[in-house]
Amino acid sequence: MGEKGAMAVSELLCFFITLAVAVIVGTVFYKLGFPAGAMVGALIGVSALNILTGWAFMPAAVKNLTKTVAGLFVGMSMTMEMVRNMKRLFKPVIVLVGVIFTLCLSAGTLLYHVTGLDAVTALFCVAPGGLTDMTLMTMDMGGDAAVVAVLQVLRLLSVYCISMPLARILGKKLGGFVHENPKSSVEKKPLSREEKRKGMVLAAVVALIGGAVGLGLAELLHFSVLVLIGAMVTTAAVNIKTGKLYMPKAVRRAVQILSGALIATGVTADSLEKLKTVILPAVFICCGFVLINLVLALLLHRVCKLDMATAVLSSSAGGATEAALAAPDLNADPSVVSVLQISRLICTTSFYPLLVQLLYQLL
């Protein structure tokens, strides 16, 4: 066997070891109920593997596949019902996205100046998007994805531990949404096995086409985030038109595991030393997001006339699914929360990297 053949076998073995560690540790963290457990577990497990042995390896093609599937899930959150709701919620969406972008970019700039973090890392640490998407974008733009992943997890924890209880308290004091019917007036018909199969195939084909177009544009424009955006745009367009796309939740967990493993392949002993410096940024981010949440909620309540519980939950920079599921229990309007949260997520995925690139050139 030649030198190239031996190297290929070695890389293949390292890939399978990396994948096995990521799946095992990611699954354990997910089962324990840790926030973003699949991704965080894979990140910790593969980081340990890489620091102790240096064996962690993921092929370049896995990164593009991961970004494509991540874009698929963001795009699938767009439905015709959401587009209809956008008409009456246009003003709250503009207020939410405009203010949260301004505050987060300002906070990221301040974080860059008061800590030793580079500009890209600092700006993505406070990005109000999805954990998987933001860490993948950080990698693409040359930032420290491990630091971003840690601080984004802390951001999510601050949302679950502070923002959701805050929505309940303020909703009781200042008024919450009155549920005339606790059950949705439009019950979704469960999909048959055949419908799920066809929906999965269609979703996969559409996302791969979008990802391939995005990859071509990314190579042309030297902006690799376009792979994720391409998959997101095509998936959203087809899902709005047909509403027939489907992908099991297990695939989302698989993407989170792969994303965690990808980030961890760049984690070394030096990276671990660098993580000790994020204590100040962590406190800054947790306090900052609670403050941003309150400012946005008051604006939505006063300017857009949303009830306070709905305003607080809609402006919390956590998971869109978790916020919508928690809405009925917190006396918030789940339909409004869903539209505003998903609008924030899609706008962040589409436009935040462009703003980061512009700011990076200025800083």
PDB file of N, CA and C in Angstrom, residues 15 22 33 54 60 80 91 99 119 162 195 254 267 269 274 280-281 293 299 305 313 315-316 326 343 346 351:
ATOM      1  N   PHE A  15     -11.784   9.237  11.169  1.00  0.00           N
ATOM      2  CA  PHE A  15     -13.141   9.743  10.948  1.00  0.00           C
ATOM      3  C   PHE A  15     -14.164   8.888  11.685  1.00  0.00           C
ATOM      4  N   ALA A  22     -18.495  11.234  18.889  1.00  0.00           N
ATOM      5  CA  ALA A  22     -19.492  12.311  18.787  1.00  0.00           C
ATOM      6  C   ALA A  22     -20.901  11.784  19.023  1.00  0.00           C
ATOM      7  N   GLY A  33     -30.938  15.679  28.970  1.00  0.00           N
ATOM      8  CA  GLY A  33     -31.752  16.893  28.903  1.00  0.00           C
ATOM      9  C   GLY A  33     -30.955  18.182  28.931  1.00  0.00           C
ATOM     10  N   GLY A  54      -5.136  13.635  19.386  1.00  0.00           N
ATOM     11  CA  GLY A  54      -4.916  14.289  18.091  1.00  0.00           C
ATOM     12  C   GLY A  54      -5.544  13.537  16.940  1.00  0.00           C
ATOM     13  N   ALA A  60     -13.828  17.453   4.645  1.00  0.00           N
ATOM     14  CA  ALA A  60     -14.357  18.776   4.277  1.00  0.00           C
ATOM     15  C   ALA A  60     -15.790  18.678   3.757  1.00  0.00           C
ATOM     16  N   MET A  80     -46.962  28.577   4.724  1.00  0.00           N
ATOM     17  CA  MET A  80     -47.933  29.532   4.188  1.00  0.00           C
ATOM     18  C   MET A  80     -48.672  30.249   5.312  1.00  0.00           C
ATOM     19  N   LYS A  91     -45.116  44.979  11.373  1.00  0.00           N
ATOM     20  CA  LYS A  91     -44.523  46.017  12.224  1.00  0.00           C
ATOM     21  C   LYS A  91     -43.729  45.417  13.386  1.00  0.00           C
ATOM     22  N   VAL A  99     -34.167  46.241  16.031  1.00  0.00           N
ATOM     23  CA  VAL A  99     -33.609  46.577  17.353  1.00  0.00           C
ATOM     24  C   VAL A  99     -32.627  45.509  17.827  1.00  0.00           C
ATOM     25  N   ALA A 119     -12.654  40.115  16.245  1.00  0.00           N
ATOM     26  CA  ALA A 119     -13.921  40.763  15.891  1.00  0.00           C
ATOM     27  C   ALA A 119     -14.996  39.760  15.472  1.00  0.00           C
ATOM     28  N   ILE A 162     -33.960  32.570  32.790  1.00  0.00           N
ATOM     29  CA  ILE A 162     -34.372  33.928  33.173  1.00  0.00           C
ATOM     30  C   ILE A 162     -35.546  34.445  32.338  1.00  0.00           C
ATOM     31  N   GLU A 195     -46.615   9.714   2.964  1.00  0.00           N
ATOM     32  CA  GLU A 195     -46.445  11.172   2.886  1.00  0.00           C
ATOM     33  C   GLU A 195     -45.119  11.598   3.509  1.00  0.00           C
ATOM     34  N   ALA A 254     -28.790  14.623  14.441  1.00  0.00           N
ATOM     35  CA  ALA A 254     -27.592  14.164  13.739  1.00  0.00           C
ATOM     36  C   ALA A 254     -26.766  15.349  13.242  1.00  0.00           C
ATOM     37  N   VAL A 267     -10.306  22.141  18.138  1.00  0.00           N
ATOM     38  CA  VAL A 267     -10.006  22.409  19.551  1.00  0.00           C
ATOM     39  C   VAL A 267      -8.722  21.689  19.957  1.00  0.00           C
ATOM     40  N   ALA A 269      -5.131  21.898  22.925  1.00  0.00           N
ATOM     41  CA  ALA A 269      -4.792  22.306  24.297  1.00  0.00           C
ATOM     42  C   ALA A 269      -4.705  23.830  24.397  1.00  0.00           C
ATOM     43  N   LYS A 274      -7.478  29.113  26.035  1.00  0.00           N
ATOM     44  CA  LYS A 274      -8.178  30.328  25.611  1.00  0.00           C
ATOM     45  C   LYS A 274      -9.577  30.413  26.212  1.00  0.00           C
ATOM     46  N   LEU A 280     -15.409  36.605  31.709  1.00  0.00           N
ATOM     47  CA  LEU A 280     -15.961  37.964  31.626  1.00  0.00           C
ATOM     48  C   LEU A 280     -16.967  38.092  30.475  1.00  0.00           C
ATOM     49  N   PRO A 281     -16.615  37.615  29.251  1.00  0.00           N
ATOM     50  CA  PRO A 281     -17.607  37.665  28.174  1.00  0.00           C
ATOM     51  C   PRO A 281     -18.890  36.897  28.495  1.00  0.00           C
ATOM     52  N   ASN A 293     -33.566  41.601  26.005  1.00  0.00           N
ATOM     53  CA  ASN A 293     -34.894  40.990  26.072  1.00  0.00           C
ATOM     54  C   ASN A 293     -35.919  41.964  26.662  1.00  0.00           C
ATOM     55  N   LEU A 299     -40.635  47.620  24.045  1.00  0.00           N
ATOM     56  CA  LEU A 299     -40.926  48.249  22.756  1.00  0.00           C
ATOM     57  C   LEU A 299     -42.102  47.565  22.061  1.00  0.00           C
ATOM     58  N   LYS A 305     -48.320  47.052  20.675  1.00  0.00           N
ATOM     59  CA  LYS A 305     -49.505  46.669  21.450  1.00  0.00           C
ATOM     60  C   LYS A 305     -49.630  45.160  21.686  1.00  0.00           C
ATOM     61  N   LEU A 313     -41.567  36.734  25.522  1.00  0.00           N
ATOM     62  CA  LEU A 313     -41.209  35.437  24.935  1.00  0.00           C
ATOM     63  C   LEU A 313     -40.799  35.589  23.470  1.00  0.00           C
ATOM     64  N   SER A 315     -39.317  38.131  22.112  1.00  0.00           N
ATOM     65  CA  SER A 315     -38.031  38.822  21.991  1.00  0.00           C
ATOM     66  C   SER A 315     -36.887  38.091  22.685  1.00  0.00           C
ATOM     67  N   SER A 316     -37.156  36.931  23.281  1.00  0.00           N
ATOM     68  CA  SER A 316     -36.085  36.140  23.904  1.00  0.00           C
ATOM     69  C   SER A 316     -35.302  35.436  22.810  1.00  0.00           C
ATOM     70  N   ALA A 326     -43.607  26.685  24.866  1.00  0.00           N
ATOM     71  CA  ALA A 326     -43.785  27.205  26.228  1.00  0.00           C
ATOM     72  C   ALA A 326     -44.864  28.277  26.304  1.00  0.00           C
ATOM     73  N   SER A 343     -38.967  34.582  12.300  1.00  0.00           N
ATOM     74  CA  SER A 343     -38.499  35.738  11.513  1.00  0.00           C
ATOM     75  C   SER A 343     -37.114  36.171  11.977  1.00  0.00           C
ATOM     76  N   ILE A 346     -34.531  33.494  10.749  1.00  0.00           N
ATOM     77  CA  ILE A 346     -34.265  33.541   9.309  1.00  0.00           C
ATOM     78  C   ILE A 346     -33.494  34.804   8.934  1.00  0.00           C
ATOM     79  N   PHE A 351     -28.851  37.618   7.009  1.00  0.00           N
ATOM     80  CA  PHE A 351     -28.231  38.941   6.935  1.00  0.00           C
ATOM     81  C   PHE A 351     -27.123  39.205   7.958  1.00  0.00           C
TER      82      PHE A 351
END
